[in-house]
Amino acid sequence: METLFRVIGKDKKENTETFQTASQILREGGLVAFPTETVYGLGGNALDKQASLKIYAAKGRPSDNPLIIHIADIKELNELCVDIPRTAYLLAEKFWPGPLTLVMKKHKKVPYTTTGGLDTVAVRMPNHPTALRLIKKSGILIAAPSANLSGRPSPTSAAHVLQDLNGRIDMIIGDGEGDIGIESTIVDLTCKIPMILRPGYITKEMLSEVLGQVLIDPAVEQGKQCVEKPRAPGMKYRHYAPKGEMVLVEGADERAVVNKINSLVRDKRLQGVKTGILATERTKGSYRADYVISVGNREDEHVISSRLFDVLRSFDDLGVAYIVSESFPRRNVGYAIMNRLSKAAGGRIININEKKENDDDSNRM
Ligand code: AMP
Ligand code: MG
Protein backbone atom coordinates (compact mmCIF):
# COMPACT_ATOMS: atom_id res chain seq x y z
CA MET A 1 0.00 0.00 0.00
CA GLU A 2 1.28 3.45 -0.81
CA THR A 3 1.01 5.92 2.06
CA LEU A 4 0.09 9.47 1.16
CA PHE A 5 2.12 12.00 3.18
CA ARG A 6 0.90 15.59 3.55
CA VAL A 7 2.13 18.33 5.85
CA ILE A 8 -0.01 21.16 7.19
CA GLY A 9 1.61 24.42 6.12
CA LYS A 10 0.81 28.02 5.30
CA ASP A 11 -1.03 27.39 2.03
CA LYS A 12 -4.73 27.39 2.95
CA LYS A 13 -5.86 25.77 -0.27
CA GLU A 14 -3.40 22.92 0.12
CA ASN A 15 -4.48 22.42 3.72
CA THR A 16 -8.13 22.30 2.69
CA GLU A 17 -7.30 19.62 0.15
CA THR A 18 -5.38 17.64 2.75
CA PHE A 19 -8.35 17.63 5.12
CA GLN A 20 -10.71 16.74 2.30
CA THR A 21 -8.61 13.78 1.21
CA ALA A 22 -8.06 12.55 4.76
CA SER A 23 -11.77 12.85 5.62
CA GLN A 24 -12.74 10.89 2.59
CA ILE A 25 -10.26 8.13 3.40
CA LEU A 26 -11.66 7.92 6.94
CA ARG A 27 -15.27 7.85 5.76
CA GLU A 28 -14.42 5.03 3.36
CA GLY A 29 -12.96 2.95 6.19
CA GLY A 30 -9.28 3.78 5.63
CA LEU A 31 -6.59 4.81 8.12
CA VAL A 32 -5.05 8.26 8.59
CA ALA A 33 -2.34 9.18 11.11
CA PHE A 34 -2.62 12.71 12.50
CA PRO A 35 -1.01 14.86 15.19
CA THR A 36 -2.45 15.53 18.62
CA GLU A 37 -1.01 17.46 21.56
CA THR A 38 0.12 14.19 23.17
CA VAL A 39 1.44 11.86 20.46
CA TYR A 40 0.46 11.13 16.84
CA GLY A 41 -2.70 9.05 16.55
CA LEU A 42 -3.64 6.40 14.00
CA GLY A 43 -7.24 7.18 13.11
CA GLY A 44 -10.02 5.02 11.72
CA ASN A 45 -13.82 5.08 11.94
CA ALA A 46 -14.56 4.02 15.52
CA LEU A 47 -18.01 2.67 14.65
CA ASP A 48 -16.78 0.60 11.71
CA LYS A 49 -15.65 -2.87 12.75
CA GLN A 50 -13.49 -3.33 9.68
CA ALA A 51 -11.70 -0.03 10.24
CA SER A 52 -10.84 -0.91 13.82
CA LEU A 53 -9.56 -4.32 12.69
CA LYS A 54 -7.35 -2.52 10.20
CA ILE A 55 -5.89 -0.38 13.01
CA TYR A 56 -4.88 -3.48 14.98
CA ALA A 57 -3.38 -5.04 11.86
CA ALA A 58 -1.38 -1.93 10.88
CA LYS A 59 0.07 -1.54 14.37
CA GLY A 60 0.53 -5.26 14.98
CA ARG A 61 -1.46 -4.62 18.14
CA PRO A 62 -3.07 -7.40 20.19
CA SER A 63 -6.84 -7.24 19.65
CA ASP A 64 -7.68 -7.13 23.37
CA ASN A 65 -5.90 -3.80 23.75
CA PRO A 66 -8.72 -1.26 23.28
CA LEU A 67 -8.63 1.97 21.28
CA ILE A 68 -9.36 5.51 22.46
CA ILE A 69 -12.12 7.32 20.56
CA HIS A 70 -11.47 10.97 19.69
CA ILE A 71 -14.30 13.48 19.54
CA ALA A 72 -14.52 17.18 18.69
CA ASP A 73 -17.78 18.04 20.44
CA ILE A 74 -18.98 17.06 23.89
CA LYS A 75 -22.41 16.17 22.44
CA GLU A 76 -20.77 13.20 20.75
CA LEU A 77 -20.39 11.54 24.15
CA ASN A 78 -24.05 10.53 23.90
CA GLU A 79 -23.35 8.50 20.79
CA LEU A 80 -20.56 6.56 22.46
CA CYS A 81 -21.50 6.16 26.12
CA VAL A 82 -24.47 5.36 28.34
CA ASP A 83 -25.00 6.23 32.03
CA ILE A 84 -22.64 9.18 31.69
CA PRO A 85 -21.81 10.34 35.22
CA ARG A 86 -21.89 14.00 36.23
CA THR A 87 -18.17 13.79 36.92
CA ALA A 88 -17.55 13.27 33.19
CA TYR A 89 -19.01 16.69 32.44
CA LEU A 90 -17.10 18.32 35.27
CA LEU A 91 -13.82 16.87 34.00
CA ALA A 92 -14.64 17.69 30.38
CA GLU A 93 -15.37 21.27 31.29
CA LYS A 94 -12.06 21.63 33.04
CA PHE A 95 -9.72 19.57 30.88
CA TRP A 96 -11.21 19.22 27.37
CA PRO A 97 -9.97 19.69 24.83
CA GLY A 98 -6.91 18.21 26.46
CA PRO A 99 -4.81 15.16 27.39
CA LEU A 100 -7.43 13.37 29.48
CA THR A 101 -9.24 10.17 28.48
CA LEU A 102 -12.44 9.11 30.25
CA VAL A 103 -13.59 5.50 30.48
CA MET A 104 -17.36 5.01 30.66
CA LYS A 105 -19.99 2.40 29.84
CA LYS A 106 -20.17 1.90 26.12
CA HIS A 107 -23.15 2.55 23.86
CA LYS A 108 -24.26 -0.53 21.93
CA LYS A 109 -23.30 1.26 18.70
CA VAL A 110 -19.62 0.99 19.59
CA PRO A 111 -18.28 -2.31 18.25
CA TYR A 112 -16.40 -4.65 20.56
CA THR A 113 -13.54 -4.63 18.09
CA THR A 114 -12.96 -0.98 19.04
CA THR A 115 -13.14 -1.61 22.80
CA GLY A 116 -11.08 -4.79 22.74
CA GLY A 117 -14.12 -6.78 23.87
CA LEU A 118 -14.90 -4.53 26.86
CA ASP A 119 -18.29 -3.08 27.83
CA THR A 120 -16.59 0.23 28.50
CA VAL A 121 -15.24 2.77 26.07
CA ALA A 122 -12.41 5.32 26.35
CA VAL A 123 -13.06 8.82 24.96
CA ARG A 124 -11.08 12.03 24.70
CA MET A 125 -11.19 15.40 22.97
CA PRO A 126 -7.70 16.28 21.74
CA ASN A 127 -6.38 19.82 22.03
CA HIS A 128 -4.85 20.18 18.60
CA PRO A 129 -6.27 22.24 15.73
CA THR A 130 -5.42 19.65 13.08
CA ALA A 131 -6.92 16.77 15.05
CA LEU A 132 -10.09 18.73 15.81
CA ARG A 133 -10.48 19.94 12.24
CA LEU A 134 -10.05 16.41 10.91
CA ILE A 135 -12.66 14.95 13.28
CA LYS A 136 -15.13 17.72 12.42
CA LYS A 137 -14.50 17.60 8.71
CA SER A 138 -14.80 13.81 8.49
CA GLY A 139 -18.07 13.87 10.43
CA ILE A 140 -17.20 10.56 12.09
CA LEU A 141 -15.91 9.48 15.47
CA ILE A 142 -12.29 8.51 15.19
CA ALA A 143 -10.68 5.65 17.05
CA ALA A 144 -7.02 6.53 17.36
CA PRO A 145 -4.36 4.67 19.27
CA SER A 146 -0.82 5.95 19.08
CA ALA A 147 0.50 5.76 15.50
CA ASN A 148 3.45 3.48 16.22
CA LEU A 149 4.11 -0.21 15.76
CA SER A 150 2.85 -1.97 18.86
CA GLY A 151 5.47 -2.02 21.61
CA ARG A 152 7.68 0.73 20.17
CA PRO A 153 8.01 4.19 21.71
CA SER A 154 5.00 6.35 20.84
CA PRO A 155 5.45 8.73 17.89
CA THR A 156 5.90 12.42 18.64
CA SER A 157 6.69 13.50 15.07
CA ALA A 158 5.56 12.63 11.56
CA ALA A 159 9.03 11.17 10.98
CA HIS A 160 8.39 8.62 13.74
CA VAL A 161 5.07 7.66 12.13
CA LEU A 162 6.75 7.26 8.74
CA GLN A 163 9.40 5.05 10.32
CA ASP A 164 6.79 2.68 11.73
CA LEU A 165 3.77 2.80 9.44
CA ASN A 166 4.86 3.89 5.95
CA GLY A 167 3.28 1.42 3.52
CA ARG A 168 0.89 0.08 6.17
CA ILE A 169 -1.73 2.88 6.27
CA ASP A 170 -3.46 5.15 3.76
CA MET A 171 -2.26 8.58 4.83
CA ILE A 172 -0.11 10.53 7.29
CA ILE A 173 -0.74 14.19 8.12
CA GLY A 174 2.32 15.91 9.53
CA ASP A 175 2.01 19.01 11.68
CA GLY A 176 4.92 19.53 14.03
CA GLU A 177 5.50 17.89 17.36
CA GLY A 178 2.97 17.65 20.17
CA ASP A 179 4.05 19.77 23.12
CA ILE A 180 3.08 17.19 25.71
CA GLY A 181 4.77 14.18 24.16
CA ILE A 182 3.36 11.42 26.36
CA GLU A 183 -0.04 9.79 26.03
CA SER A 184 -3.16 11.07 27.78
CA THR A 185 -4.03 10.38 31.39
CA ILE A 186 -6.77 7.72 31.49
CA VAL A 187 -9.42 7.81 34.25
CA ASP A 188 -12.00 5.10 34.74
CA LEU A 189 -15.32 6.66 35.76
CA THR A 190 -17.14 3.33 36.04
CA CYS A 191 -15.57 2.60 39.44
CA LYS A 192 -17.17 3.88 42.64
CA ILE A 193 -14.14 6.07 43.16
CA PRO A 194 -12.57 7.30 39.89
CA MET A 195 -9.39 5.41 39.13
CA ILE A 196 -6.33 6.45 37.13
CA LEU A 197 -5.47 3.67 34.71
CA ARG A 198 -2.61 5.47 33.00
CA PRO A 199 -0.77 8.50 34.42
CA GLY A 200 -0.10 11.47 32.15
CA TYR A 201 0.18 15.23 31.99
CA ILE A 202 -3.09 15.66 33.93
CA THR A 203 -1.95 14.57 37.36
CA LYS A 204 -3.76 12.93 40.24
CA GLU A 205 -3.65 16.25 42.10
CA MET A 206 -5.29 18.09 39.20
CA LEU A 207 -8.04 15.45 39.02
CA SER A 208 -8.58 15.51 42.77
CA GLU A 209 -9.41 19.19 42.60
CA VAL A 210 -12.46 18.29 40.52
CA LEU A 211 -13.32 14.83 41.79
CA GLY A 212 -12.28 14.82 45.41
CA GLN A 213 -10.99 11.34 45.92
CA VAL A 214 -9.10 9.65 43.07
CA LEU A 215 -7.31 6.33 43.17
CA ILE A 216 -4.45 5.00 41.10
CA ASP A 217 -4.84 1.50 39.74
CA PRO A 218 -2.66 -0.76 41.89
CA ALA A 219 -1.10 -2.27 38.78
CA VAL A 220 0.19 1.20 37.84
CA GLU A 221 1.46 1.88 41.35
CA GLN A 222 3.43 -1.32 41.45
CA GLY A 223 4.66 -0.90 37.89
CA LYS A 224 3.71 -4.51 37.27
CA GLN A 225 4.46 -5.75 33.79
CA CYS A 226 2.00 -8.60 33.65
CA VAL A 227 -1.33 -8.55 35.34
CA GLU A 228 -3.91 -11.15 34.45
CA LYS A 229 -6.88 -8.90 33.88
CA PRO A 230 -5.71 -5.32 33.97
CA ARG A 231 -8.30 -2.55 33.85
CA ALA A 232 -6.29 -0.72 31.24
CA PRO A 233 -5.49 -3.68 29.04
CA GLY A 234 -2.51 -1.94 27.50
CA MET A 235 -0.74 -2.36 30.82
CA LYS A 236 -0.24 -6.03 30.22
CA TYR A 237 2.12 -5.50 27.32
CA ARG A 238 5.73 -4.33 27.12
CA HIS A 239 5.41 -0.83 25.88
CA TYR A 240 7.18 2.27 24.71
CA ALA A 241 10.26 0.16 24.37
CA PRO A 242 13.39 0.85 22.36
CA LYS A 243 14.94 -2.14 20.59
CA GLY A 244 17.94 -2.21 22.90
CA GLU A 245 17.93 -3.64 26.41
CA MET A 246 17.21 -0.88 28.89
CA VAL A 247 17.68 -0.39 32.62
CA LEU A 248 16.89 2.51 34.96
CA VAL A 249 19.07 3.60 37.84
CA GLU A 250 17.41 5.32 40.75
CA GLY A 251 18.95 6.84 43.85
CA ALA A 252 18.98 9.90 46.08
CA ASP A 253 22.64 10.76 45.54
CA GLU A 254 23.28 12.11 42.05
CA ARG A 255 27.00 11.29 42.08
CA ALA A 256 26.34 7.73 43.16
CA VAL A 257 23.80 7.36 40.35
CA VAL A 258 26.31 8.68 37.81
CA ASN A 259 28.96 6.26 39.07
CA LYS A 260 26.60 3.32 38.95
CA ILE A 261 25.47 4.15 35.41
CA ASN A 262 29.08 4.53 34.26
CA SER A 263 30.04 1.20 35.78
CA LEU A 264 27.08 -0.64 34.19
CA VAL A 265 27.98 0.85 30.82
CA ARG A 266 31.69 0.11 31.22
CA ASP A 267 30.96 -3.60 31.74
CA LYS A 268 28.87 -3.76 28.58
CA ARG A 269 31.40 -1.81 26.53
CA LEU A 270 34.07 -4.29 27.54
CA GLN A 271 31.84 -6.97 26.02
CA GLY A 272 31.74 -4.97 22.78
CA VAL A 273 28.12 -3.87 23.21
CA LYS A 274 27.10 -0.47 21.80
CA THR A 275 25.86 1.61 24.74
CA GLY A 276 23.72 4.67 25.34
CA ILE A 277 22.86 6.78 28.36
CA LEU A 278 19.70 8.82 28.83
CA ALA A 279 21.10 11.72 30.83
CA THR A 280 20.07 15.20 31.92
CA GLU A 281 21.73 18.57 31.29
CA ARG A 282 23.70 18.71 34.53
CA THR A 283 25.08 15.18 34.37
CA LYS A 284 25.61 14.62 30.65
CA GLY A 285 29.29 15.61 30.78
CA SER A 286 30.02 13.05 33.50
CA TYR A 287 29.23 9.98 31.45
CA ARG A 288 31.29 7.70 29.26
CA ALA A 289 29.28 5.74 26.71
CA ASP A 290 29.06 5.39 22.94
CA TYR A 291 26.14 7.83 23.01
CA VAL A 292 25.00 10.16 25.78
CA ILE A 293 21.73 11.98 25.11
CA SER A 294 20.31 14.61 27.43
CA VAL A 295 16.54 14.65 27.72
CA GLY A 296 16.61 18.13 29.25
CA ASN A 297 16.92 19.86 32.57
CA ARG A 298 16.02 17.58 35.46
CA GLU A 299 13.80 20.32 36.89
CA ASP A 300 11.80 20.79 33.70
CA GLU A 301 9.46 17.83 33.65
CA HIS A 302 7.44 19.17 30.73
CA VAL A 303 10.48 19.33 28.48
CA ILE A 304 11.46 15.84 29.61
CA SER A 305 8.02 14.38 28.82
CA SER A 306 7.95 16.04 25.42
CA ARG A 307 11.40 14.72 24.45
CA LEU A 308 11.29 11.29 26.08
CA PHE A 309 10.04 9.12 23.22
CA ASP A 310 12.19 10.89 20.67
CA VAL A 311 15.28 10.16 22.76
CA LEU A 312 14.31 6.49 23.12
CA ARG A 313 13.88 6.25 19.35
CA SER A 314 17.23 7.95 18.77
CA PHE A 315 18.97 5.13 20.57
CA ASP A 316 17.34 2.70 18.13
CA ASP A 317 18.42 4.81 15.17
CA LEU A 318 21.99 4.78 16.50
CA GLY A 319 21.95 1.00 16.87
CA VAL A 320 22.41 1.13 20.64
CA ALA A 321 21.96 -2.31 22.21
CA TYR A 322 22.23 -1.36 25.89
CA ILE A 323 20.65 1.78 27.37
CA VAL A 324 20.90 3.03 30.91
CA SER A 325 18.62 5.85 31.99
CA GLU A 326 18.54 8.19 34.93
CA SER A 327 15.33 8.23 36.96
CA PHE A 328 13.03 11.09 37.91
CA PRO A 329 11.07 11.99 41.03
CA ARG A 330 7.66 10.32 40.92
CA ARG A 331 5.65 13.47 41.44
CA ASN A 332 3.45 15.51 39.10
CA VAL A 333 4.33 14.69 35.49
CA GLY A 334 7.40 12.85 36.82
CA TYR A 335 5.01 10.09 37.85
CA ALA A 336 3.98 9.58 34.21
CA ILE A 337 7.57 9.91 33.00
CA MET A 338 8.69 7.13 35.35
CA ASN A 339 5.70 5.02 34.30
CA ARG A 340 6.81 5.20 30.65
CA LEU A 341 10.48 4.73 31.42
CA SER A 342 9.95 1.71 33.63
CA LYS A 343 7.77 0.10 30.97
CA ALA A 344 10.39 0.85 28.34
CA ALA A 345 12.89 -0.87 30.62
CA GLY A 346 10.60 -3.86 31.08
CA GLY A 347 10.53 -3.09 34.83
CA ARG A 348 14.32 -3.27 35.28
CA ILE A 349 15.10 -0.62 37.88
CA ILE A 350 18.25 -0.62 39.97
CA ASN A 351 17.69 1.32 43.18
CA ILE A 352 21.09 2.09 44.61
CA ASN A 353 19.64 3.29 47.92
CA GLU A 354 18.00 -0.07 48.51
CA LYS A 355 21.12 -1.90 47.52
CA LYS A 356 23.14 0.11 49.98
CA GLU A 357 20.65 -0.64 52.72
CA ASN A 358 20.97 -4.34 52.02
CA ASP A 359 24.72 -4.06 52.01
CA ASP A 360 24.47 -2.10 55.24
CA ASP A 361 26.66 0.61 53.82
CA SER A 362 27.04 3.29 56.45
CA ASN A 363 27.97 5.94 53.88
CA ARG A 364 24.54 6.04 52.31
CA MET A 365 22.78 9.36 51.76
P1 AMP B 1 -2.91 3.94 23.14
O1 AMP B 1 -2.08 2.73 23.36
O2 AMP B 1 -2.20 5.22 23.34
O3 AMP B 1 -3.66 3.84 21.91
O4 AMP B 1 -4.03 3.99 24.26
C1 AMP B 1 -4.98 2.99 24.36
C2 AMP B 1 -5.03 2.57 25.78
O5 AMP B 1 -6.21 3.08 26.38
C3 AMP B 1 -5.17 1.07 25.94
O6 AMP B 1 -3.92 0.44 25.92
C4 AMP B 1 -5.84 0.94 27.28
O7 AMP B 1 -4.84 0.94 28.28
C5 AMP B 1 -6.65 2.21 27.40
N1 AMP B 1 -8.07 1.96 27.19
C6 AMP B 1 -8.77 2.13 26.07
N2 AMP B 1 -10.05 1.77 26.24
C7 AMP B 1 -10.18 1.36 27.49
C8 AMP B 1 -11.26 0.87 28.28
N3 AMP B 1 -12.47 0.71 27.78
N4 AMP B 1 -11.01 0.55 29.56
C9 AMP B 1 -9.80 0.71 30.06
N5 AMP B 1 -8.73 1.17 29.38
C10 AMP B 1 -8.91 1.50 28.11
MG1 MG C 1 0.04 3.25 22.37
PDB file of C-alpha atoms and ligand atoms in Angstrom, residues 39 59 61 65-70 101-104 114-116 118-123 144-148 154 183-184 186 188 197-198 230-235 237 239-240, ligand 1:
ATOM      1  CA  VAL A  39       1.437  11.864  20.455  1.00  0.00           C
ATOM      2  CA  LYS A  59       0.075  -1.545  14.375  1.00  0.00           C
ATOM      3  CA  ARG A  61      -1.463  -4.619  18.144  1.00  0.00           C
ATOM      4  CA  ASN A  65      -5.900  -3.800  23.753  1.00  0.00           C
ATOM      5  CA  PRO A  66      -8.716  -1.255  23.279  1.00  0.00           C
ATOM      6  CA  LEU A  67      -8.634   1.972  21.284  1.00  0.00           C
ATOM      7  CA  ILE A  68      -9.363   5.507  22.465  1.00  0.00           C
ATOM      8  CA  ILE A  69     -12.116   7.323  20.564  1.00  0.00           C
ATOM      9  CA  HIS A  70     -11.474  10.965  19.693  1.00  0.00           C
ATOM     10  CA  THR A 101      -9.242  10.169  28.479  1.00  0.00           C
ATOM     11  CA  LEU A 102     -12.438   9.106  30.245  1.00  0.00           C
ATOM     12  CA  VAL A 103     -13.585   5.497  30.478  1.00  0.00           C
ATOM     13  CA  MET A 104     -17.357   5.011  30.657  1.00  0.00           C
ATOM     14  CA  THR A 114     -12.959  -0.979  19.042  1.00  0.00           C
ATOM     15  CA  THR A 115     -13.144  -1.609  22.796  1.00  0.00           C
ATOM     16  CA  GLY A 116     -11.082  -4.788  22.742  1.00  0.00           C
ATOM     17  CA  LEU A 118     -14.901  -4.526  26.856  1.00  0.00           C
ATOM     18  CA  ASP A 119     -18.291  -3.084  27.832  1.00  0.00           C
ATOM     19  CA  THR A 120     -16.594   0.226  28.501  1.00  0.00           C
ATOM     20  CA  VAL A 121     -15.235   2.773  26.067  1.00  0.00           C
ATOM     21  CA  ALA A 122     -12.410   5.317  26.349  1.00  0.00           C
ATOM     22  CA  VAL A 123     -13.055   8.820  24.964  1.00  0.00           C
ATOM     23  CA  ALA A 144      -7.019   6.535  17.364  1.00  0.00           C
ATOM     24  CA  PRO A 145      -4.362   4.667  19.269  1.00  0.00           C
ATOM     25  CA  SER A 146      -0.820   5.950  19.076  1.00  0.00           C
ATOM     26  CA  ALA A 147       0.503   5.761  15.499  1.00  0.00           C
ATOM     27  CA  ASN A 148       3.449   3.482  16.219  1.00  0.00           C
ATOM     28  CA  SER A 154       5.001   6.353  20.841  1.00  0.00           C
ATOM     29  CA  GLU A 183      -0.037   9.790  26.031  1.00  0.00           C
ATOM     30  CA  SER A 184      -3.164  11.072  27.777  1.00  0.00           C
ATOM     31  CA  ILE A 186      -6.767   7.721  31.491  1.00  0.00           C
ATOM     32  CA  ASP A 188     -12.005   5.099  34.739  1.00  0.00           C
ATOM     33  CA  LEU A 197      -5.472   3.669  34.710  1.00  0.00           C
ATOM     34  CA  ARG A 198      -2.611   5.470  33.000  1.00  0.00           C
ATOM     35  CA  PRO A 230      -5.708  -5.318  33.965  1.00  0.00           C
ATOM     36  CA  ARG A 231      -8.300  -2.553  33.853  1.00  0.00           C
ATOM     37  CA  ALA A 232      -6.293  -0.715  31.235  1.00  0.00           C
ATOM     38  CA  PRO A 233      -5.488  -3.682  29.038  1.00  0.00           C
ATOM     39  CA  GLY A 234      -2.508  -1.943  27.496  1.00  0.00           C
ATOM     40  CA  MET A 235      -0.736  -2.357  30.815  1.00  0.00           C
ATOM     41  CA  TYR A 237       2.121  -5.504  27.318  1.00  0.00           C
ATOM     42  CA  HIS A 239       5.410  -0.833  25.880  1.00  0.00           C
ATOM     43  CA  TYR A 240       7.180   2.266  24.711  1.00  0.00           C
TER      44      TYR A 240
HETATM   45  P1  AMP B   1      -2.909   3.942  23.142  1.00  0.00           P
HETATM   46  O1  AMP B   1      -2.075   2.729  23.364  1.00  0.00           O
HETATM   47  O2  AMP B   1      -2.196   5.216  23.341  1.00  0.00           O
HETATM   48  O3  AMP B   1      -3.658   3.838  21.915  1.00  0.00           O
HETATM   49  O4  AMP B   1      -4.033   3.986  24.255  1.00  0.00           O
HETATM   50  C1  AMP B   1      -4.985   2.992  24.363  1.00  0.00           C
HETATM   51  C2  AMP B   1      -5.033   2.573  25.781  1.00  0.00           C
HETATM   52  O5  AMP B   1      -6.210   3.084  26.377  1.00  0.00           O
HETATM   53  C3  AMP B   1      -5.169   1.069  25.943  1.00  0.00           C
HETATM   54  O6  AMP B   1      -3.917   0.439  25.922  1.00  0.00           O
HETATM   55  C4  AMP B   1      -5.838   0.938  27.279  1.00  0.00           C
HETATM   56  O7  AMP B   1      -4.845   0.935  28.279  1.00  0.00           O
HETATM   57  C5  AMP B   1      -6.654   2.214  27.397  1.00  0.00           C
HETATM   58  N1  AMP B   1      -8.075   1.959  27.185  1.00  0.00           N
HETATM   59  C6  AMP B   1      -8.773   2.134  26.069  1.00  0.00           C
HETATM   60  N2  AMP B   1     -10.054   1.767  26.238  1.00  0.00           N
HETATM   61  C7  AMP B   1     -10.176   1.359  27.493  1.00  0.00           C
HETATM   62  C8  AMP B   1     -11.257   0.870  28.282  1.00  0.00           C
HETATM   63  N3  AMP B   1     -12.474   0.713  27.781  1.00  0.00           N
HETATM   64  N4  AMP B   1     -11.013   0.546  29.558  1.00  0.00           N
HETATM   65  C9  AMP B   1      -9.798   0.711  30.061  1.00  0.00           C
HETATM   66  N5  AMP B   1      -8.735   1.167  29.375  1.00  0.00           N
HETATM   67  C10 AMP B   1      -8.910   1.495  28.106  1.00  0.00           C
END
